[in-house]
């Protein structure tokens, strides 16, 4: 499938004399990279293994229901607005983005609920419902979250770090502040410094799970997410998150770029230490002046550069890295509506730290679980037939290092989740499910080409952040660049989109390319 025509792809010579850039992968990082490269004078071809753009953010339709396959929580819309502005357009020209209130509901195992939004007075009232004595501590925590945002988001997110010295030099103000912020302290420990109630500690510290991190060891700087949500809100794109994918694809083709889907890259070709293009699984070679990989960083180095000697990101180093957990996702539609269920619900299980240990360290599929329940039909009736609801429920699970046989474990696990949902938020669920589909860690490995089936690439621990992650400008091959969750700054929509912004600093402008 090709979403725009390029004569050079049909055996003819392209009359477009601009230097050619290939982007591997049409996830958010790859699409954002393509827009930025197009704005800087490149002729861009995006190549995607799947049958439509989106990557983890793909979308599928089944029995009249529309399902977002991956990311659903949209924060920091300004990172998208920048891309539209590069094309002389506004985000609102193509995407109907709606703010959510509440942002999400955290439901604890005993049924008590914590409703999160951006109104300080409303939030303090929510805090007081759990623990009046924690209101003052919550105010201090928010101030700390803002300082972490200034140091860890504003100070770092679109910076490039070629060396450790460059990292220190690039952060003359932020680095001392990160030390002051005790970056090695976990998010959970940072929250606990200000909050005494255990439920509130959980409700304010779980956010690293959204980017593949364990709240018990992810850097406390990631508490910046609380401020990010409060300041910029949580949003939904009408039609689903894939509406943003469609919008970005439209920007690319509007710049004269090409998106080729159903094209699996087998190799990044290299001559004299420089990337020269890609070779597809069918043997076709597509030449380019530069190559940008939005594939999993580990996959890029161990598979796409398998025949190229590597000094830093060797197979052994990629294997030794710490990886995020994976995800078990059940997509389902019902023939009735559940009006009391909100757009986003985080369902805490009976254990917190113990469950996280089982997932990240012991690599066990525990009897209990915590869940994220997504009901887009709370906001957008267009994604389900009339009178019906579209859902997905997500459970963090160990990555494939656990050795779980998902061909045997998936359906029993789904039934346990269904029984829990029926007993809590969705009465009569087993009688009302009319369409169903599963995604397991095996799909992350085989369909999305993620090392170890990790849903978010390398885990965001302090020793795998910034300079310690695979660099945006490859350390191994000239004219090769990386974007997406596996490189700096990391996973989550703001992170992967901002990784493409770093290309403005490390990729030469097309006018300078011979």
CSV table of C-alpha atoms in Angstrom, one decimal, residues 127-458:
chain,number,residue,atom,x,y,z
A,127,UNK,CA,-7.3,14.7,48.8
A,128,UNK,CA,-9.3,15.7,51.9
A,129,UNK,CA,-11.8,12.9,51.3
A,130,UNK,CA,-9.0,10.4,51.8
A,131,UNK,CA,-6.8,12.2,54.3
A,132,UNK,CA,-7.5,15.8,55.4
A,133,UNK,CA,-4.0,15.9,56.9
A,134,UNK,CA,-2.4,15.4,53.5
A,135,UNK,CA,-3.8,18.6,51.8
A,136,UNK,CA,-0.9,20.8,52.8
A,137,UNK,CA,1.5,18.0,51.8
A,138,UNK,CA,-0.2,17.8,48.4
A,139,UNK,CA,0.4,21.5,47.8
A,140,UNK,CA,4.1,21.0,48.6
A,141,UNK,CA,4.1,18.0,46.3
A,142,UNK,CA,2.6,20.0,43.4
A,143,UNK,CA,5.3,22.6,43.9
A,144,UNK,CA,7.9,19.9,43.8
A,145,UNK,CA,6.3,18.4,40.6
A,146,UNK,CA,6.6,21.7,38.9
A,147,UNK,CA,10.3,22.0,39.8
A,148,UNK,CA,10.8,18.5,38.4
A,149,UNK,CA,9.0,19.6,35.2
A,150,UNK,CA,11.3,22.6,34.8
A,151,UNK,CA,14.4,20.4,35.3
A,152,UNK,CA,13.3,17.1,33.6
A,153,UNK,CA,10.9,18.3,30.9
A,154,UNK,CA,11.7,21.9,29.9
A,155,UNK,CA,15.4,21.4,30.7
A,156,UNK,CA,15.9,18.0,29.0
A,157,UNK,CA,13.2,16.8,26.7
A,158,UNK,CA,14.5,18.2,23.4
A,159,UNK,CA,18.2,18.3,24.2
A,160,UNK,CA,20.8,16.0,22.6
A,161,UNK,CA,23.6,14.4,24.6
A,162,UNK,CA,26.5,13.1,22.4
A,163,UNK,CA,28.8,12.7,25.4
A,164,UNK,CA,28.5,12.7,29.2
A,165,UNK,CA,30.3,16.0,29.2
A,166,UNK,CA,27.9,17.4,26.6
A,167,UNK,CA,25.0,16.3,28.9
A,168,UNK,CA,26.5,18.2,31.9
A,169,UNK,CA,27.2,21.2,29.7
A,170,UNK,CA,23.7,21.2,28.2
A,171,UNK,CA,22.2,21.3,31.6
A,172,UNK,CA,24.1,24.1,33.5
A,173,UNK,CA,21.0,24.9,35.5
A,174,UNK,CA,19.0,21.7,35.3
A,175,UNK,CA,21.8,19.3,36.4
A,176,UNK,CA,22.3,20.8,39.9
A,177,UNK,CA,18.5,21.0,40.2
A,178,UNK,CA,18.2,17.3,39.3
A,179,UNK,CA,20.7,16.6,42.0
A,180,UNK,CA,18.7,18.7,44.4
A,181,UNK,CA,15.5,16.9,43.2
A,182,UNK,CA,17.3,13.6,44.2
A,183,UNK,CA,16.8,12.1,40.8
A,184,UNK,CA,17.8,8.7,42.1
A,185,UNK,CA,14.9,8.7,44.6
A,186,UNK,CA,11.9,6.8,43.1
A,187,UNK,CA,8.6,8.5,42.3
A,188,UNK,CA,6.9,6.5,45.0
A,189,UNK,CA,9.5,7.7,47.6
A,190,UNK,CA,9.2,11.3,46.4
A,191,UNK,CA,5.4,11.3,46.7
A,192,UNK,CA,5.7,9.6,50.1
A,193,UNK,CA,7.9,12.4,51.4
A,194,UNK,CA,4.8,14.7,51.1
A,195,UNK,CA,1.8,12.3,51.4
A,196,UNK,CA,1.1,9.9,54.3
A,197,UNK,CA,-2.1,8.2,53.1
A,198,UNK,CA,-1.2,5.0,51.2
A,199,UNK,CA,-4.0,5.2,48.7
A,200,UNK,CA,-3.0,8.7,47.8
A,201,UNK,CA,0.6,7.6,47.5
A,202,UNK,CA,-0.4,5.1,44.9
A,203,UNK,CA,-2.8,7.5,43.1
A,204,UNK,CA,-0.1,10.1,42.7
A,205,UNK,CA,2.8,7.8,41.9
A,206,UNK,CA,1.5,5.2,39.3
A,207,UNK,CA,2.2,7.4,36.3
A,208,UNK,CA,5.6,5.9,35.3
A,209,UNK,CA,3.6,2.8,34.3
A,210,UNK,CA,2.3,4.8,31.4
A,211,UNK,CA,5.8,5.0,30.0
A,212,UNK,CA,7.1,1.6,31.0
A,213,UNK,CA,8.5,2.4,34.4
A,214,UNK,CA,8.2,0.9,37.8
A,215,UNK,CA,7.0,3.6,40.3
A,216,UNK,CA,9.1,2.0,43.0
A,217,UNK,CA,12.4,2.7,41.1
A,218,UNK,CA,11.7,5.2,38.3
A,219,UNK,CA,13.4,8.5,39.0
A,220,UNK,CA,11.5,10.9,41.1
A,221,UNK,CA,11.9,13.5,38.4
A,222,UNK,CA,9.1,11.7,36.6
A,223,UNK,CA,6.7,13.1,39.1
A,224,UNK,CA,6.7,16.0,36.6
A,225,UNK,CA,3.8,14.1,35.0
A,226,UNK,CA,1.5,15.4,37.7
A,227,UNK,CA,2.4,19.0,36.8
A,228,UNK,CA,2.2,18.3,33.1
A,229,UNK,CA,-1.3,17.0,33.4
A,230,UNK,CA,-2.4,19.8,35.7
A,231,UNK,CA,-0.9,22.5,33.5
A,232,UNK,CA,-1.8,21.2,30.0
A,233,UNK,CA,-4.7,18.8,30.7
A,234,UNK,CA,-5.6,15.4,29.4
A,235,UNK,CA,-7.3,15.2,26.0
A,236,UNK,CA,-9.1,12.9,23.6
A,237,UNK,CA,-9.1,13.2,19.8
A,238,UNK,CA,-12.6,12.6,18.3
A,239,UNK,CA,-12.4,9.4,16.3
A,240,UNK,CA,-9.7,8.0,18.6
A,241,UNK,CA,-6.0,8.7,19.0
A,242,UNK,CA,-5.5,7.5,15.5
A,243,UNK,CA,-7.1,10.8,14.4
A,244,UNK,CA,-3.7,12.3,15.2
A,245,UNK,CA,-2.0,9.7,13.1
A,246,UNK,CA,-4.2,10.5,10.2
A,247,UNK,CA,-3.6,14.2,10.6
A,248,UNK,CA,0.2,13.7,10.7
A,249,UNK,CA,0.0,11.5,7.6
A,250,UNK,CA,-1.8,14.3,5.9
A,251,UNK,CA,0.9,16.8,6.8
A,252,UNK,CA,3.5,14.5,5.3
A,253,UNK,CA,1.8,13.9,2.0
A,254,UNK,CA,1.0,17.6,1.9
A,255,UNK,CA,4.8,18.3,2.0
A,256,UNK,CA,5.3,15.9,-0.9
A,257,UNK,CA,6.3,13.0,1.2
A,258,UNK,CA,5.4,9.4,0.7
A,259,UNK,CA,4.2,6.7,3.2
A,260,UNK,CA,4.6,3.1,2.1
A,261,UNK,CA,2.8,0.6,4.2
A,262,UNK,CA,3.2,-3.2,4.2
A,263,UNK,CA,6.9,-2.8,3.7
A,264,UNK,CA,9.1,-4.6,6.2
A,265,UNK,CA,12.7,-3.4,6.4
A,266,UNK,CA,15.2,-6.2,6.7
A,267,UNK,CA,18.4,-4.2,6.8
A,268,UNK,CA,19.8,-0.7,7.0
A,269,UNK,CA,22.4,-0.6,4.3
A,270,UNK,CA,25.8,0.8,5.2
A,271,UNK,CA,28.8,1.8,3.1
A,272,UNK,CA,32.1,3.2,4.5
A,273,UNK,CA,30.4,3.6,7.9
A,274,UNK,CA,27.5,5.6,6.5
A,275,UNK,CA,23.8,4.7,6.2
A,276,UNK,CA,22.9,4.6,2.5
A,277,UNK,CA,19.3,3.4,2.6
A,278,UNK,CA,17.3,0.3,3.5
A,279,UNK,CA,16.7,-3.1,2.0
A,280,UNK,CA,13.2,-4.6,2.4
A,281,UNK,CA,12.3,-8.2,3.2
A,282,UNK,CA,11.4,-8.7,-0.5
A,283,UNK,CA,14.9,-7.7,-1.6
A,284,UNK,CA,14.2,-4.2,-2.9
A,285,UNK,CA,16.8,-1.6,-2.0
A,286,UNK,CA,15.8,2.1,-1.5
A,287,UNK,CA,18.7,4.5,-1.3
A,288,UNK,CA,18.7,7.6,0.8
A,289,UNK,CA,21.0,10.4,2.1
A,290,UNK,CA,19.9,9.8,5.7
A,291,UNK,CA,18.0,7.1,7.5
A,292,UNK,CA,15.9,7.7,10.6
A,293,UNK,CA,14.7,4.6,12.6
A,294,UNK,CA,11.5,4.7,14.6
A,295,UNK,CA,11.8,1.0,15.1
A,296,UNK,CA,12.6,-0.3,18.6
A,297,UNK,CA,16.2,0.8,19.3
A,298,UNK,CA,17.3,-2.7,20.3
A,299,UNK,CA,15.7,-4.1,17.1
A,300,UNK,CA,17.4,-1.4,15.1
A,301,UNK,CA,20.9,-2.3,16.3
A,302,UNK,CA,20.6,-6.1,16.6
A,303,UNK,CA,18.5,-6.8,13.5
A,304,UNK,CA,18.6,-4.0,11.1
A,305,UNK,CA,22.4,-3.5,11.6
A,306,UNK,CA,23.1,-7.2,12.3
A,307,UNK,CA,25.8,-7.3,9.6
A,308,UNK,CA,27.5,-4.1,10.8
A,309,UNK,CA,30.2,-4.2,13.6
A,310,UNK,CA,29.0,-2.2,16.6
A,311,UNK,CA,31.1,-0.8,19.4
A,312,UNK,CA,28.5,0.3,22.0
A,313,UNK,CA,25.2,-1.3,21.2
A,314,UNK,CA,26.4,-4.8,20.7
A,315,UNK,CA,24.0,-7.7,20.8
A,316,UNK,CA,25.3,-8.5,24.3
A,317,UNK,CA,24.7,-4.9,25.6
A,318,UNK,CA,21.2,-4.8,24.1
A,319,UNK,CA,20.4,-8.2,25.8
A,320,UNK,CA,21.7,-7.0,29.2
A,321,UNK,CA,19.7,-3.8,29.2
A,322,UNK,CA,16.7,-3.5,31.6
A,323,UNK,CA,13.4,-3.6,29.7
A,324,UNK,CA,10.0,-2.3,30.5
A,325,UNK,CA,7.1,-4.6,31.4
A,326,UNK,CA,4.8,-5.7,28.6
A,327,UNK,CA,1.0,-5.4,28.4
A,328,UNK,CA,-2.0,-7.7,28.1
A,329,UNK,CA,-4.8,-5.9,26.3
A,330,UNK,CA,-8.4,-7.1,25.9
A,331,UNK,CA,-10.4,-5.1,23.3
A,332,UNK,CA,-14.1,-5.7,23.6
A,333,UNK,CA,-17.4,-4.2,22.6
A,334,UNK,CA,-20.7,-4.5,24.4
A,335,UNK,CA,-24.3,-4.3,23.2
A,336,UNK,CA,-25.2,-2.0,26.0
A,337,UNK,CA,-23.8,1.2,27.5
A,338,UNK,CA,-22.3,1.5,30.9
A,339,UNK,CA,-23.0,5.2,31.6
A,340,UNK,CA,-21.4,5.2,35.1
A,341,UNK,CA,-18.0,4.3,33.7
A,342,UNK,CA,-15.8,7.2,32.8
A,343,UNK,CA,-13.4,7.7,29.8
A,344,UNK,CA,-10.3,6.6,31.7
A,345,UNK,CA,-10.3,4.4,34.9
A,346,UNK,CA,-7.3,3.1,36.7
A,347,UNK,CA,-8.3,0.1,38.8
A,348,UNK,CA,-5.8,-0.6,41.6
A,349,UNK,CA,-5.5,-4.1,42.8
A,350,UNK,CA,-5.1,-5.3,46.4
A,351,UNK,CA,-1.3,-5.0,46.2
A,352,UNK,CA,0.9,-2.2,44.9
A,353,UNK,CA,4.6,-2.6,45.6
A,354,UNK,CA,4.3,-6.4,45.7
A,355,UNK,CA,2.6,-6.6,42.4
A,356,UNK,CA,5.1,-4.3,40.8
A,357,UNK,CA,7.9,-6.6,42.1
A,358,UNK,CA,6.2,-9.6,40.5
A,359,UNK,CA,5.9,-7.8,37.2
A,360,UNK,CA,9.3,-6.2,36.9
A,361,UNK,CA,11.6,-8.4,38.9
A,362,UNK,CA,10.2,-11.8,39.8
A,363,UNK,CA,8.6,-12.0,36.2
A,364,UNK,CA,5.5,-13.7,37.6
A,365,UNK,CA,2.0,-13.6,36.2
A,366,UNK,CA,0.4,-12.9,39.6
A,367,UNK,CA,-3.1,-14.0,40.6
A,368,UNK,CA,-4.1,-10.4,41.3
A,369,UNK,CA,-3.7,-7.4,38.9
A,370,UNK,CA,-4.1,-3.7,38.4
A,371,UNK,CA,-6.0,-2.6,35.3
A,372,UNK,CA,-6.5,0.4,33.1
A,373,UNK,CA,-10.0,0.6,31.6
A,374,UNK,CA,-10.5,2.7,28.5
A,375,UNK,CA,-14.1,3.7,27.4
A,376,UNK,CA,-13.9,6.2,24.6
A,377,UNK,CA,-17.6,6.0,24.1
A,378,UNK,CA,-17.9,8.1,27.3
A,379,UNK,CA,-16.9,11.0,25.1
A,380,UNK,CA,-17.3,9.8,21.5
A,381,UNK,CA,-20.3,7.8,20.4
A,382,UNK,CA,-18.9,7.4,16.8
A,383,UNK,CA,-16.5,4.6,17.8
A,384,UNK,CA,-19.3,2.1,18.5
A,385,UNK,CA,-22.7,1.1,17.0
A,386,UNK,CA,-25.7,3.0,18.5
A,387,UNK,CA,-26.5,2.0,22.1
A,388,UNK,CA,-23.1,0.1,22.4
A,389,UNK,CA,-19.8,0.7,24.2
A,390,UNK,CA,-16.2,0.3,23.0
A,391,UNK,CA,-13.6,-0.7,25.6
A,392,UNK,CA,-10.2,-1.9,26.1
A,393,UNK,CA,-8.7,-3.1,29.4
A,394,UNK,CA,-5.0,-3.3,29.9
A,395,UNK,CA,-3.0,-5.2,32.5
A,396,UNK,CA,0.7,-4.6,33.0
A,397,UNK,CA,2.4,-8.1,32.8
A,398,UNK,CA,6.0,-9.3,32.7
A,399,UNK,CA,7.9,-9.1,29.4
A,400,UNK,CA,8.9,-12.3,27.6
A,401,UNK,CA,11.9,-12.9,29.8
A,402,UNK,CA,9.2,-14.5,32.1
A,403,UNK,CA,8.9,-17.5,29.8
A,404,UNK,CA,5.0,-17.4,30.0
A,405,UNK,CA,3.3,-19.5,27.4
A,406,UNK,CA,0.7,-16.9,26.3
A,407,UNK,CA,-0.9,-19.4,23.9
A,408,UNK,CA,-2.1,-21.2,27.0
A,409,UNK,CA,-2.3,-18.4,29.5
A,410,UNK,CA,-4.1,-15.7,27.5
A,411,UNK,CA,-7.7,-16.9,27.6
A,412,UNK,CA,-7.7,-17.9,31.3
A,413,UNK,CA,-6.2,-14.5,32.2
A,414,UNK,CA,-8.8,-12.7,30.1
A,415,UNK,CA,-11.6,-14.6,31.9
A,416,UNK,CA,-10.2,-13.6,35.3
A,417,UNK,CA,-10.1,-9.9,34.1
A,418,UNK,CA,-13.7,-10.3,32.8
A,419,UNK,CA,-14.9,-11.7,36.1
A,420,UNK,CA,-13.3,-8.9,38.0
A,421,UNK,CA,-14.8,-6.2,35.7
A,422,UNK,CA,-18.2,-7.9,36.0
A,423,UNK,CA,-18.0,-7.9,39.8
A,424,UNK,CA,-16.9,-4.2,40.0
A,425,UNK,CA,-17.7,-1.8,37.2
A,426,UNK,CA,-19.4,-3.7,34.4
A,427,UNK,CA,-22.3,-5.8,35.7
A,428,UNK,CA,-23.5,-8.6,33.4
A,429,UNK,CA,-20.5,-8.1,31.2
A,430,UNK,CA,-20.2,-11.8,30.1
A,431,UNK,CA,-23.8,-11.6,28.6
A,432,UNK,CA,-23.1,-8.3,26.8
A,433,UNK,CA,-19.7,-8.8,25.1
A,434,UNK,CA,-20.4,-9.0,21.3
A,435,UNK,CA,-16.8,-8.6,19.9
A,436,UNK,CA,-13.5,-9.4,21.4
A,437,UNK,CA,-9.7,-9.4,20.6
A,438,UNK,CA,-6.6,-9.9,22.6
A,439,UNK,CA,-3.0,-8.6,22.4
A,440,UNK,CA,-0.2,-10.2,24.4
A,441,UNK,CA,3.5,-9.7,24.9
A,442,UNK,CA,4.0,-12.1,21.9
A,443,UNK,CA,2.3,-9.5,19.7
A,444,UNK,CA,4.6,-6.8,20.9
A,445,UNK,CA,7.5,-9.0,19.8
A,446,UNK,CA,6.2,-10.4,16.6
A,447,UNK,CA,3.9,-7.7,15.3
A,448,UNK,CA,5.6,-4.5,16.7
A,449,UNK,CA,9.2,-6.0,16.7
A,450,UNK,CA,9.9,-5.0,20.3
A,451,UNK,CA,12.8,-6.7,22.0
A,452,UNK,CA,11.5,-9.2,24.6
A,453,UNK,CA,8.0,-8.0,23.9
A,454,UNK,CA,8.6,-5.0,26.1
A,455,UNK,CA,5.8,-2.5,25.5
A,456,UNK,CA,7.9,0.6,26.0
A,457,UNK,CA,11.4,-0.4,25.1
A,458,UNK,CA,14.2,0.1,27.7
